[in-house]
């Protein structure tokens, strides 16, 4: 594998080309951070604010970052021909291993938002050995019933596509206030993303099936996400109910639920500092701590008491510290913090 793949790539997959952007170079045996954006966006619109945040860059310089754009959603993408069959959500998930194989990653830590969170969750269910951990923002594990489907169709007849997508991305309060952020995204969705391609992605997302997950022990042979998961949603965001339900269906021993106040529908854009702090502790809980320990992150930090609880929720009772590049069991997560040792994993709901 070359030392640096930095830049843009088009990767061949079983269901067509994927546009991928790599930042940084592989760091030993550490996983890559792989992102997948929400419908209506691309990796730049969805993640630039978060990954350009100074303290987040302090973290990501220790990892290679892989941004995946859904088919035809990147800036400047060619329009798909009439009759093109956009990949299903399951097929989108099945495209991700081609990216991992192309760059020689052993496994990834996924960060997904909305539709991208659904894709990465589906990917982790199908290919659990390729996923070290997941940060899922605004995930809705439910497919649309026929009433919801009809409402979406009606909305499409009475609203422009950008406005329909905005109601998916932002809270009603944000839309009513018509904030500068909403106006900016309305313009960028209209001008940056090919509208024909976007309509295909939007239609496919709205025809998704239920994510086949259940809390272990609730049904026979329950499927669940086996890796550590951090669920994130803004307070009163459109996706709040879906994220709450997703939390109820996940294994409480490896799940953290983070509800962020004053963050609206896009917490990674409006509260990058709080999300960075949470992500730091999420990484620490998985044992990636040698370079993060005692590093103080600045602006917008989550209150220390809440983040201590968050760190404990991601910590298993092990007595030895891990090395960043060491050969550790991937199912084990541990921390060097003596305060955290001996704690038992439980689902934690942290409001900040």
mmCIF file of N, CA, C and O in Angstrom, residues 133-177:
data_model
loop_
_atom_site.group_PDB
_atom_site.id
_atom_site.type_symbol
_atom_site.label_atom_id
_atom_site.label_comp_id
_atom_site.label_asym_id
_atom_site.label_seq_id
_atom_site.Cartn_x
_atom_site.Cartn_y
_atom_site.Cartn_z
ATOM 1 N N UNK A 133 -15.725 0.620 15.109
ATOM 2 C CA UNK A 133 -16.670 1.408 15.883
ATOM 3 C C UNK A 133 -17.493 2.274 14.954
ATOM 4 O O UNK A 133 -17.131 2.482 13.789
ATOM 5 N N UNK A 134 -18.620 2.782 15.464
ATOM 6 C CA UNK A 134 -19.523 3.604 14.658
ATOM 7 C C UNK A 134 -19.991 4.817 15.444
ATOM 8 O O UNK A 134 -20.394 4.701 16.598
ATOM 9 N N UNK A 135 -19.948 5.979 14.792
ATOM 10 C CA UNK A 135 -20.623 7.179 15.286
ATOM 11 C C UNK A 135 -21.774 7.441 14.319
ATOM 12 O O UNK A 135 -21.552 7.725 13.138
ATOM 13 N N UNK A 136 -23.003 7.295 14.828
ATOM 14 C CA UNK A 136 -24.195 7.395 13.977
ATOM 15 C C UNK A 136 -25.011 8.598 14.404
ATOM 16 O O UNK A 136 -25.591 8.623 15.481
ATOM 17 N N UNK A 137 -25.057 9.608 13.548
ATOM 18 C CA UNK A 137 -25.816 10.822 13.831
ATOM 19 C C UNK A 137 -27.130 10.804 13.048
ATOM 20 O O UNK A 137 -27.153 10.481 11.854
ATOM 21 N N UNK A 138 -28.208 11.142 13.728
ATOM 22 C CA UNK A 138 -29.517 11.306 13.077
ATOM 23 C C UNK A 138 -29.975 10.046 12.351
ATOM 24 O O UNK A 138 -30.646 10.117 11.321
ATOM 25 N N UNK A 139 -29.645 8.882 12.902
ATOM 26 C CA UNK A 139 -30.040 7.644 12.223
ATOM 27 C C UNK A 139 -31.515 7.340 12.497
ATOM 28 O O UNK A 139 -32.016 7.521 13.598
ATOM 29 N N UNK A 140 -32.211 6.893 11.459
ATOM 30 C CA UNK A 140 -33.585 6.419 11.589
ATOM 31 C C UNK A 140 -33.596 4.964 11.148
ATOM 32 O O UNK A 140 -33.419 4.667 9.969
ATOM 33 N N UNK A 141 -33.786 4.027 12.091
ATOM 34 C CA UNK A 141 -33.718 2.608 11.741
ATOM 35 C C UNK A 141 -34.974 2.080 11.068
ATOM 36 O O UNK A 141 -35.019 0.917 10.678
ATOM 37 N N UNK A 142 -35.985 2.923 10.937
ATOM 38 C CA UNK A 142 -37.277 2.465 10.433
ATOM 39 C C UNK A 142 -37.456 2.776 8.953
ATOM 40 O O UNK A 142 -37.079 3.855 8.479
ATOM 41 N N UNK A 143 -38.036 1.832 8.240
ATOM 42 C CA UNK A 143 -38.472 2.112 6.893
ATOM 43 C C UNK A 143 -39.743 2.947 6.930
ATOM 44 O O UNK A 143 -40.353 3.134 7.983
ATOM 45 N N UNK A 144 -40.137 3.466 5.796
ATOM 46 C CA UNK A 144 -41.343 4.288 5.740
ATOM 47 C C UNK A 144 -42.567 3.410 5.486
ATOM 48 O O UNK A 144 -42.562 2.562 4.596
ATOM 49 N N UNK A 145 -43.611 3.609 6.293
ATOM 50 C CA UNK A 145 -44.886 2.975 6.022
ATOM 51 C C UNK A 145 -45.581 3.668 4.858
ATOM 52 O O UNK A 145 -45.124 4.693 4.358
ATOM 53 N N UNK A 146 -46.689 3.108 4.421
ATOM 54 C CA UNK A 146 -47.341 3.681 3.234
ATOM 55 C C UNK A 146 -47.875 5.085 3.495
ATOM 56 O O UNK A 146 -47.905 5.930 2.589
ATOM 57 N N UNK A 147 -48.256 5.380 4.728
ATOM 58 C CA UNK A 147 -48.718 6.733 5.047
ATOM 59 C C UNK A 147 -47.567 7.715 4.927
ATOM 60 O O UNK A 147 -47.706 8.804 4.340
ATOM 61 N N UNK A 148 -46.410 7.340 5.485
ATOM 62 C CA UNK A 148 -45.232 8.198 5.369
ATOM 63 C C UNK A 148 -44.819 8.353 3.910
ATOM 64 O O UNK A 148 -44.436 9.438 3.467
ATOM 65 N N UNK A 149 -44.904 7.249 3.166
ATOM 66 C CA UNK A 149 -44.542 7.295 1.752
ATOM 67 C C UNK A 149 -45.452 8.252 0.989
ATOM 68 O O UNK A 149 -44.980 9.063 0.186
ATOM 69 N N UNK A 150 -46.749 8.182 1.278
ATOM 70 C CA UNK A 150 -47.701 9.064 0.602
ATOM 71 C C UNK A 150 -47.450 10.525 0.969
ATOM 72 O O UNK A 150 -47.527 11.423 0.116
ATOM 73 N N UNK A 151 -47.132 10.757 2.244
ATOM 74 C CA UNK A 151 -46.847 12.124 2.686
ATOM 75 C C UNK A 151 -45.607 12.677 1.991
ATOM 76 O O UNK A 151 -45.572 13.857 1.598
ATOM 77 N N UNK A 152 -44.601 11.830 1.815
ATOM 78 C CA UNK A 152 -43.386 12.254 1.123
ATOM 79 C C UNK A 152 -43.687 12.579 -0.332
ATOM 80 O O UNK A 152 -43.198 13.577 -0.875
ATOM 81 N N UNK A 153 -44.510 11.742 -0.964
ATOM 82 C CA UNK A 153 -44.882 11.997 -2.359
ATOM 83 C C UNK A 153 -45.633 13.317 -2.488
ATOM 84 O O UNK A 153 -45.378 14.118 -3.390
ATOM 85 N N UNK A 154 -46.552 13.554 -1.552
ATOM 86 C CA UNK A 154 -47.333 14.788 -1.583
ATOM 87 C C UNK A 154 -46.439 15.995 -1.374
ATOM 88 O O UNK A 154 -46.580 17.025 -2.045
ATOM 89 N N UNK A 155 -45.507 15.858 -0.440
ATOM 90 C CA UNK A 155 -44.575 16.949 -0.176
ATOM 91 C C UNK A 155 -43.751 17.263 -1.412
ATOM 92 O O UNK A 155 -43.479 18.427 -1.714
ATOM 93 N N UNK A 156 -43.381 16.219 -2.144
ATOM 94 C CA UNK A 156 -42.609 16.417 -3.358
ATOM 95 C C UNK A 156 -43.373 17.152 -4.442
ATOM 96 O O UNK A 156 -42.776 17.810 -5.292
ATOM 97 N N UNK A 157 -44.715 17.041 -4.408
ATOM 98 C CA UNK A 157 -45.541 17.741 -5.394
ATOM 99 C C UNK A 157 -45.736 19.204 -5.040
ATOM 100 O O UNK A 157 -45.992 20.037 -5.911
ATOM 101 N N UNK A 158 -45.634 19.523 -3.754
ATOM 102 C CA UNK A 158 -45.930 20.884 -3.301
ATOM 103 C C UNK A 158 -44.686 21.679 -2.933
ATOM 104 O O UNK A 158 -44.768 22.875 -2.710
ATOM 105 N N UNK A 159 -43.522 21.024 -2.859
ATOM 106 C CA UNK A 159 -42.291 21.708 -2.477
ATOM 107 C C UNK A 159 -41.193 21.407 -3.478
ATOM 108 O O UNK A 159 -41.219 20.382 -4.163
ATOM 109 N N UNK A 160 -40.211 22.307 -3.554
ATOM 110 C CA UNK A 160 -39.046 22.024 -4.381
ATOM 111 C C UNK A 160 -38.202 20.959 -3.688
ATOM 112 O O UNK A 160 -38.295 20.759 -2.471
ATOM 113 N N UNK A 161 -37.373 20.274 -4.448
ATOM 114 C CA UNK A 161 -36.531 19.223 -3.869
ATOM 115 C C UNK A 161 -35.618 19.770 -2.761
ATOM 116 O O UNK A 161 -35.541 19.165 -1.685
ATOM 117 N N UNK A 162 -34.946 20.905 -2.968
ATOM 118 C CA UNK A 162 -34.105 21.427 -1.877
ATOM 119 C C UNK A 162 -34.898 21.687 -0.600
ATOM 120 O O UNK A 162 -34.424 21.383 0.500
ATOM 121 N N UNK A 163 -36.114 22.239 -0.721
ATOM 122 C CA UNK A 163 -36.912 22.514 0.482
ATOM 123 C C UNK A 163 -37.349 21.210 1.152
ATOM 124 O O UNK A 163 -37.416 21.120 2.381
ATOM 125 N N UNK A 164 -37.654 20.191 0.358
ATOM 126 C CA UNK A 164 -38.030 18.896 0.923
ATOM 127 C C UNK A 164 -36.864 18.300 1.696
ATOM 128 O O UNK A 164 -37.027 17.770 2.798
ATOM 129 N N UNK A 165 -35.679 18.390 1.109
ATOM 130 C CA UNK A 165 -34.492 17.861 1.771
ATOM 131 C C UNK A 165 -34.179 18.662 3.032
ATOM 132 O O UNK A 165 -33.785 18.096 4.063
ATOM 133 N N UNK A 166 -34.357 19.974 2.992
ATOM 134 C CA UNK A 166 -34.090 20.820 4.163
ATOM 135 C C UNK A 166 -34.948 20.408 5.356
ATOM 136 O O UNK A 166 -34.501 20.454 6.502
ATOM 137 N N UNK A 167 -36.191 19.998 5.088
ATOM 138 C CA UNK A 167 -37.066 19.572 6.185
ATOM 139 C C UNK A 167 -36.596 18.264 6.798
ATOM 140 O O UNK A 167 -36.971 17.925 7.925
ATOM 141 N N UNK A 168 -35.786 17.509 6.051
ATOM 142 C CA UNK A 168 -35.164 16.299 6.575
ATOM 143 C C UNK A 168 -33.929 16.637 7.413
ATOM 144 O O UNK A 168 -33.644 15.984 8.419
ATOM 145 N N UNK A 169 -33.214 17.683 7.009
ATOM 146 C CA UNK A 169 -31.942 18.012 7.650
ATOM 147 C C UNK A 169 -32.088 18.891 8.886
ATOM 148 O O UNK A 169 -31.307 18.742 9.843
ATOM 149 N N UNK A 170 -33.063 19.793 8.881
ATOM 150 C CA UNK A 170 -33.147 20.808 9.929
ATOM 151 C C UNK A 170 -34.433 20.696 10.731
ATOM 152 O O UNK A 170 -35.455 20.199 10.244
ATOM 153 N N UNK A 171 -34.371 21.203 11.959
ATOM 154 C CA UNK A 171 -35.555 21.239 12.811
ATOM 155 C C UNK A 171 -36.541 22.278 12.291
ATOM 156 O O UNK A 171 -36.177 23.203 11.549
ATOM 157 N N UNK A 172 -37.791 22.131 12.684
ATOM 158 C CA UNK A 172 -38.804 23.102 12.283
ATOM 159 C C UNK A 172 -38.458 24.498 12.779
ATOM 160 O O UNK A 172 -38.692 25.494 12.085
ATOM 161 N N UNK A 173 -37.902 24.570 13.971
ATOM 162 C CA UNK A 173 -37.514 25.872 14.516
ATOM 163 C C UNK A 173 -36.468 26.540 13.639
ATOM 164 O O UNK A 173 -36.553 27.737 13.352
ATOM 165 N N UNK A 174 -35.510 25.763 13.188
ATOM 166 C CA UNK A 174 -34.474 26.321 12.315
ATOM 167 C C UNK A 174 -35.068 26.778 10.987
ATOM 168 O O UNK A 174 -34.689 27.836 10.445
ATOM 169 N N UNK A 175 -35.994 25.982 10.448
ATOM 170 C CA UNK A 175 -36.606 26.344 9.173
ATOM 171 C C UNK A 175 -37.469 27.591 9.300
ATOM 172 O O UNK A 175 -37.452 28.470 8.425
ATOM 173 N N UNK A 176 -38.233 27.677 10.394
ATOM 174 C CA UNK A 176 -39.099 28.840 10.611
ATOM 175 C C UNK A 176 -38.260 30.104 10.777
ATOM 176 O O UNK A 176 -38.588 31.166 10.236
ATOM 177 N N UNK A 177 -37.185 29.983 11.531
ATOM 178 C CA UNK A 177 -36.321 31.143 11.744
ATOM 179 C C UNK A 177 -35.510 31.494 10.509
ATOM 180 O O UNK A 177 -34.952 32.594 10.417
#
